[in-house]
Short mmCIF file of C-alpha atoms in Angstrom, two decimals:
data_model
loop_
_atom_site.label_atom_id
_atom_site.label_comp_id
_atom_site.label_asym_id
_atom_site.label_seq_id
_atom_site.Cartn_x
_atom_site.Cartn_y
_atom_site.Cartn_z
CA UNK N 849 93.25 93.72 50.45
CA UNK N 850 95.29 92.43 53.23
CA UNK N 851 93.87 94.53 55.89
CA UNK N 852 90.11 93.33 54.63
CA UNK N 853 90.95 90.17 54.32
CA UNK N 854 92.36 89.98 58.21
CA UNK N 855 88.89 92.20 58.57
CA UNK N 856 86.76 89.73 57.89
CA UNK N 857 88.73 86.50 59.33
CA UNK N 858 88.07 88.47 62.86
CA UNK N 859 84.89 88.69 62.39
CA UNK N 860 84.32 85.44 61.36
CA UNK N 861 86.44 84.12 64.90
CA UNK N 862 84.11 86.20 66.75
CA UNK N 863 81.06 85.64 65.30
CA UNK N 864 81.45 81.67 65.19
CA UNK N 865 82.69 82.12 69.58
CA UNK N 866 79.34 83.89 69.61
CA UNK N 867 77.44 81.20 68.01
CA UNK N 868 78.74 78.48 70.17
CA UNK N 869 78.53 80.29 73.57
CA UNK N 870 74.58 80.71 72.80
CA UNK N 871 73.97 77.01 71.47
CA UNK N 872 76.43 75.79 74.26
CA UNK N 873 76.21 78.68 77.48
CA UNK N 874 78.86 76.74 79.30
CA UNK N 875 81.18 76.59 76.85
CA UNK N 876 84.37 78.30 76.95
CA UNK N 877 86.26 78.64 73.08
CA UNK N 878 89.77 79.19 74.82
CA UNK N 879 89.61 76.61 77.32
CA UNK N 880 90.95 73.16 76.43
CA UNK N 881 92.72 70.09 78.56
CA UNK N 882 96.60 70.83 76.75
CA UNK N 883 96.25 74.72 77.45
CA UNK N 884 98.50 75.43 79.92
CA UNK N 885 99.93 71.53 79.68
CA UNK N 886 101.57 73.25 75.91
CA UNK N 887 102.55 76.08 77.91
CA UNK N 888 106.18 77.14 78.50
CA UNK N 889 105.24 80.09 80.47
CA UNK N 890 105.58 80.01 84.15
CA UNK N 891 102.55 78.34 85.47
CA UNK N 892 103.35 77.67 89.67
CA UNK N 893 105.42 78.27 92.63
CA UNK N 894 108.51 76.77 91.74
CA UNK N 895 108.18 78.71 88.44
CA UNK N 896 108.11 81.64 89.79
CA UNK N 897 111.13 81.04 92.35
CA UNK N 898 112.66 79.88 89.42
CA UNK N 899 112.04 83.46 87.32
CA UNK N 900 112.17 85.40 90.10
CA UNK N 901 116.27 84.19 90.85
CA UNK N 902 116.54 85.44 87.36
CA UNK N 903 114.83 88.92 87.62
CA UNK N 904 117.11 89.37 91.17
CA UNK N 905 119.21 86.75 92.45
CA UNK N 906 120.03 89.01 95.40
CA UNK N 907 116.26 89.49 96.41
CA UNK N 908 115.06 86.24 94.96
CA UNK N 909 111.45 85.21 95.33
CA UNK N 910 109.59 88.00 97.56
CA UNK N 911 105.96 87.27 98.14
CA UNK N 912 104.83 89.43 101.61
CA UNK N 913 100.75 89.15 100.58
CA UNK N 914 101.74 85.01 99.36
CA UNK N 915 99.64 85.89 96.23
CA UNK N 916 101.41 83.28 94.68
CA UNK N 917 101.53 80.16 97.31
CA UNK N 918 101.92 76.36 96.86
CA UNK N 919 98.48 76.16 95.60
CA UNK N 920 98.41 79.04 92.75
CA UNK N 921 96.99 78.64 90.16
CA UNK N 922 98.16 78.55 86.37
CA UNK N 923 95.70 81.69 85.49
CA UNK N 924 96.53 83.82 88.90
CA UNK N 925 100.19 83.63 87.68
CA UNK N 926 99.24 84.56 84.60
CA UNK N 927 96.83 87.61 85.43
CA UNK N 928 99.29 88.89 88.06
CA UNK N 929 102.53 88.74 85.65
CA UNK N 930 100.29 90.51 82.74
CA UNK N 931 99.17 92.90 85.56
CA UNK N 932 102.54 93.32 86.31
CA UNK N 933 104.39 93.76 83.07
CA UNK N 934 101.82 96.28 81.51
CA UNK N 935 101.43 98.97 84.59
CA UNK N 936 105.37 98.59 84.32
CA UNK N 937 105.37 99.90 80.96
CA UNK N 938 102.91 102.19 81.58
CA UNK N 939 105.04 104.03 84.64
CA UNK N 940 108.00 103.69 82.37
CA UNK N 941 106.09 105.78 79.81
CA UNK N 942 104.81 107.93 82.79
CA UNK N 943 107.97 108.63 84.58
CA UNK N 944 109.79 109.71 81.32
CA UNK N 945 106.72 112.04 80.30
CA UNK N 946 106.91 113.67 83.82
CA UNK N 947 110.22 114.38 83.92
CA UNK N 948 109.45 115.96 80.30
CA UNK N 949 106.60 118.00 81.38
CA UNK N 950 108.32 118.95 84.45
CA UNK N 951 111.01 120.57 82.62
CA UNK N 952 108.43 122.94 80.52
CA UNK N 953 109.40 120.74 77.69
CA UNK N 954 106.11 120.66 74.73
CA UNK N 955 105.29 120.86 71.03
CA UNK N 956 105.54 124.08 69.59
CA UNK N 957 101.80 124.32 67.72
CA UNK N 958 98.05 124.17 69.12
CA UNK N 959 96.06 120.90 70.93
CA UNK N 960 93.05 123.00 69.79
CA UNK N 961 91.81 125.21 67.14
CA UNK N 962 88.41 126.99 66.33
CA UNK N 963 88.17 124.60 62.94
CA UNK N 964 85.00 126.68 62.55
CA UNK N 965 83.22 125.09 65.73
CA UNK N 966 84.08 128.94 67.73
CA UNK N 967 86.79 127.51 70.20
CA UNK N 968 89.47 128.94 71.71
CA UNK N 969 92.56 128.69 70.24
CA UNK N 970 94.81 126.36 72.91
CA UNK N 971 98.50 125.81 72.71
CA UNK N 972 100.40 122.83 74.18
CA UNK N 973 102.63 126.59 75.71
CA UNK N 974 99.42 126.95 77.43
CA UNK N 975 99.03 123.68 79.02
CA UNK N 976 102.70 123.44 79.98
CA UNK N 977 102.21 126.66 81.40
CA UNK N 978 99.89 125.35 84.14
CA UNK N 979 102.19 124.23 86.36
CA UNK N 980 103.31 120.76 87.13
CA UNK N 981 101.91 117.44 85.17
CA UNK N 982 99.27 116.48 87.20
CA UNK N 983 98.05 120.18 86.90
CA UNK N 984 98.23 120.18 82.89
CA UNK N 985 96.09 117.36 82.64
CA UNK N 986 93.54 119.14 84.16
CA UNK N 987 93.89 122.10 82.02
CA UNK N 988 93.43 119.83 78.90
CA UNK N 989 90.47 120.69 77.40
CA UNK N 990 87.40 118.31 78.57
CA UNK N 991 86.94 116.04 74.48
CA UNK N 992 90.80 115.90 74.68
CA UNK N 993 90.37 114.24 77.96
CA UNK N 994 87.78 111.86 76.82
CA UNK N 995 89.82 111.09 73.46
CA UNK N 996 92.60 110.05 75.28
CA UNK N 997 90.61 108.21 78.22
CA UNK N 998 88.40 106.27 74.86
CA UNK N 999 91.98 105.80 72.77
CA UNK N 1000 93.20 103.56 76.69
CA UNK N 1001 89.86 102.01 76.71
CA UNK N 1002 89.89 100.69 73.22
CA UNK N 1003 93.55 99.42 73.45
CA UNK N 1004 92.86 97.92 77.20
CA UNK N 1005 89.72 96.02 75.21
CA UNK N 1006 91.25 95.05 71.90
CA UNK N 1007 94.92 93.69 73.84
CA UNK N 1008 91.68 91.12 75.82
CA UNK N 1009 90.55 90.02 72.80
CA UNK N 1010 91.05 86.41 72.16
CA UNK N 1011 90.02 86.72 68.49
CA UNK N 1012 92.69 89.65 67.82
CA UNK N 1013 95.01 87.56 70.19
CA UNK N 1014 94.74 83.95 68.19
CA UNK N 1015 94.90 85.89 64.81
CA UNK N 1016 98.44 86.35 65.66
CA UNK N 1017 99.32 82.93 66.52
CA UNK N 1018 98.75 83.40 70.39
CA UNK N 1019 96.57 82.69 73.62
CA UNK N 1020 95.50 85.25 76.02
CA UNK N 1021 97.56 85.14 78.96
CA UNK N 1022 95.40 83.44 81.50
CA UNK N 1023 94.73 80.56 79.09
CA UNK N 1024 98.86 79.71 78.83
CA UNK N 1025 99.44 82.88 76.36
CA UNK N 1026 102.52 85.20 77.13
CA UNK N 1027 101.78 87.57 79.54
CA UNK N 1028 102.16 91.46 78.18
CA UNK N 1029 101.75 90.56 74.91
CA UNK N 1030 99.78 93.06 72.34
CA UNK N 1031 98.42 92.14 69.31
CA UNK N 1032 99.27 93.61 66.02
CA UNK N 1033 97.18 96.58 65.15
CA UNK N 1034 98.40 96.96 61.70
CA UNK N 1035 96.54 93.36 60.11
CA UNK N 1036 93.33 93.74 61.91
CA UNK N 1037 91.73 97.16 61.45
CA UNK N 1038 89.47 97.55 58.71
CA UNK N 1039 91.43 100.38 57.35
CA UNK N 1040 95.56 100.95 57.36
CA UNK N 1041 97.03 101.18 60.40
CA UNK N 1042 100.67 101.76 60.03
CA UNK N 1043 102.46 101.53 62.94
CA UNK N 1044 101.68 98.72 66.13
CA UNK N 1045 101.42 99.53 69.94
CA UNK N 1046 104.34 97.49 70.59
CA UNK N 1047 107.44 97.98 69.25
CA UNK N 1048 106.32 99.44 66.32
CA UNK N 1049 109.53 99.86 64.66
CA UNK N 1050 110.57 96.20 65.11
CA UNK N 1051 113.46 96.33 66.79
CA UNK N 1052 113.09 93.30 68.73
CA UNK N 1053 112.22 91.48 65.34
CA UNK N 1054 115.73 90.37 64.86
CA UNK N 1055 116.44 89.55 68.22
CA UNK N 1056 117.89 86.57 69.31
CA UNK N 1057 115.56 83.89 71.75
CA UNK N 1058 118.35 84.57 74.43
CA UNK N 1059 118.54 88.06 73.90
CA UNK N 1060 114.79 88.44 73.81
CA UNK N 1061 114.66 86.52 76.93
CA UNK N 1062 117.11 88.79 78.56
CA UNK N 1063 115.67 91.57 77.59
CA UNK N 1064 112.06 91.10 79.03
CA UNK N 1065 113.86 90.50 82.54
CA UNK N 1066 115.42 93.90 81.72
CA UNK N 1067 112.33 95.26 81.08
CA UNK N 1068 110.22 94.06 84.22
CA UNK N 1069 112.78 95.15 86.28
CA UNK N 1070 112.83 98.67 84.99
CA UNK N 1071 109.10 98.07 84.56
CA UNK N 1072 109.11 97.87 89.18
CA UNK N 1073 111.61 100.82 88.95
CA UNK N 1074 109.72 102.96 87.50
CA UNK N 1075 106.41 102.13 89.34
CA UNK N 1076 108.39 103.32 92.45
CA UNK N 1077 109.70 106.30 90.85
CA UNK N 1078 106.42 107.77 89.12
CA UNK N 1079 105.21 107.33 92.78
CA UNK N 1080 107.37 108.97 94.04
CA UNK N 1081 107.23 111.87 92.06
CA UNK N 1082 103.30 111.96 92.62
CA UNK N 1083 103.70 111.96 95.92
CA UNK N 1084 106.64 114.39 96.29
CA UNK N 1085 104.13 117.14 94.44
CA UNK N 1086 101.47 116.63 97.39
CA UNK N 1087 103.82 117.54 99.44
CA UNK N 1088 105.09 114.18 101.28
CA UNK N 1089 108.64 113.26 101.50
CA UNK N 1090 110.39 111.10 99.35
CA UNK N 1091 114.18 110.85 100.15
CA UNK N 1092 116.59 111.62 96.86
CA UNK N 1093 113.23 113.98 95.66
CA UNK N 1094 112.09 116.45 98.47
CA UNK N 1095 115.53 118.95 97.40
CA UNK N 1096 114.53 118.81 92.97
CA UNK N 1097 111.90 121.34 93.48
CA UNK N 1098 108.81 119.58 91.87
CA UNK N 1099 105.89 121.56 91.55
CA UNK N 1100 103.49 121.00 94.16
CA UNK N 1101 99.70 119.88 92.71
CA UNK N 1102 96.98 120.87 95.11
CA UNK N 1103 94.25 118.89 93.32
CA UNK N 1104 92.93 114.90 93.58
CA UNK N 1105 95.52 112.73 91.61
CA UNK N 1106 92.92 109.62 91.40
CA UNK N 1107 90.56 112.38 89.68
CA UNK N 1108 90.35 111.91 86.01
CA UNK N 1109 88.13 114.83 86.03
CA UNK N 1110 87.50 118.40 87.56
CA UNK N 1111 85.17 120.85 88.17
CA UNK N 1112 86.38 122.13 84.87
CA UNK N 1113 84.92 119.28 83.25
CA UNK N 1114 80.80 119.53 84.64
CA UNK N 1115 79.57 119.23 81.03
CA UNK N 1116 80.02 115.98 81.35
CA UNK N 1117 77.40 114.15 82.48
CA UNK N 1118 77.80 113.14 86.90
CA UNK N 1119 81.07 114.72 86.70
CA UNK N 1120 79.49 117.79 88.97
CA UNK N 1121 78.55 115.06 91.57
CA UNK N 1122 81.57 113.26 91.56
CA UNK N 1123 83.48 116.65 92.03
CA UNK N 1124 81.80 117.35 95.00
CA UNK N 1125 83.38 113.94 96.62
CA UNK N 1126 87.35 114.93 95.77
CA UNK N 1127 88.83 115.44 99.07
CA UNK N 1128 85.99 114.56 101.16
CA UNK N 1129 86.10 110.89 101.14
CA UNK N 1130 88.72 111.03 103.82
CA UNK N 1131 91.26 108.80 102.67
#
């Protein structure tokens, strides 16, 4: 009941935006004069001085490409701390599951089974046994690939949803919202969903504001840490050196790291084409 009753209140949000963008084509539903005047989220220059003595007094506010000048905008700040706070928990995620992978660590049963559709029987031994990370993703079998590439692509979409966003009490992070926020899965699917994308055990639930606080200025500085560190890793395995990695003998990966897909993959539509272009672009 609760999950169809949150159902149907997203609709509703998104159907009356619709009708009011096509009466009204210039109108914006998340745009209003208080927006980012209600905010308490860092919204210019002196903000961000101010947050960035907090992240690393010793380094302080560092801004080479002045992305974030005198006349910044609200939104820019925004977009680029969003930006910034979800690749960092992505290469936190990334940099752990490497090290994982590199160490031939992997679940003990099948990714895929015949399930009466005559395919071969692969084991996540298998994968691991491919060499280094970059080289098991390509031996993934070509639907797991696109499961976990349309699994991303929903979550990138749904987390940009301003409906989804305002059913939990919130504005999307260009419009004054908190930057990195997800919404809750577990209210708005039309069936159960029972754990969240973020913390879905709730362990920040009970935090304290100051402890909270503190710990997102933990987490965007391990959040630049690991950016550094899963890059580092990439690029030790192609074979460039990285002081502190070149002596840990990572495996080196002889294919395109940018390339989602192989050779391997060419029954998928263009991906023969787009094959033909790794490593001959030149850059």
């Amino acid at each position: 009941m609760k999950e169809s009753a949150a159902y149907n209140t997203f609709i509703d949000l998104a159907s009356t935006a619709r009708e009011r963008v096509n009466a009204n084509p210039g109108y914006d539903p998340t745009v209003t004069a208080s927006t980012w005047d209600s905010s308490s989220e860092p919204k210019s220059q002196g903000d961000m001085m101010e947050l960035a003595k907090k992240l690393n007094p010793v380094v302080g506010f560092w801004d080479p490409l002045e992305l974030c000048g005198e006349d910044v905008k609200p939104e820019t700040i925004g977009w680029l701390r969003h930006a910034e706070i979800k690749h960092g928990r992505v290469a936190m995620a990334a940099f752990v599951g490497y090290c994982v992978q590199s160490n031939g660590i992997h679940f003990p049963w099948n990714i895929q089974g015949n399930f009466g559709y005559d395919l071969p029987a692969i084991s996540f031994a298998d994968i691991a046994a491919a060499g280094g990370p970059a080289d098991q993703w390509d031996a993934l079998p070509t639907a797991g690939k696109v499961q976990i590439l349309c699994v991303v692509g929903f979550l990138e979409m749904f987390s940009e949803t301003s409906a989804a966003l305002e059913l939990d009490g919130q504005k999307h992070y260009v419009r004054g919202g908190k930057p990195g926020y997800f919404p809750k899965l577990s209210d708005k699917m039309p069936h159960p969903v029972p754990l969240n994308l973020w913390d879905p055990f709730g362990f920040t639930s009970k935090m304290t504001p100051e402890r909270k606080e503190k710990a997102l200025l933990a987490e965007v500085n391990n959040g630049r840490l690991a950016m550094i560190g899963i890059f580092g890793l990439i690029s030790a395995s192609k074979g460039l050196q990285v002081p502190g990695l070149d002596g840990l003998g990572i495996k080196p990966y002889a294919g395109e790291v940018m390339a989602p897909f192989t050779a391997a993959d060419a029954s998928l539509p263009f991906v023969t084409d787009m094959a033909k272009s790794i490593g001959a672009l030149g850059w």
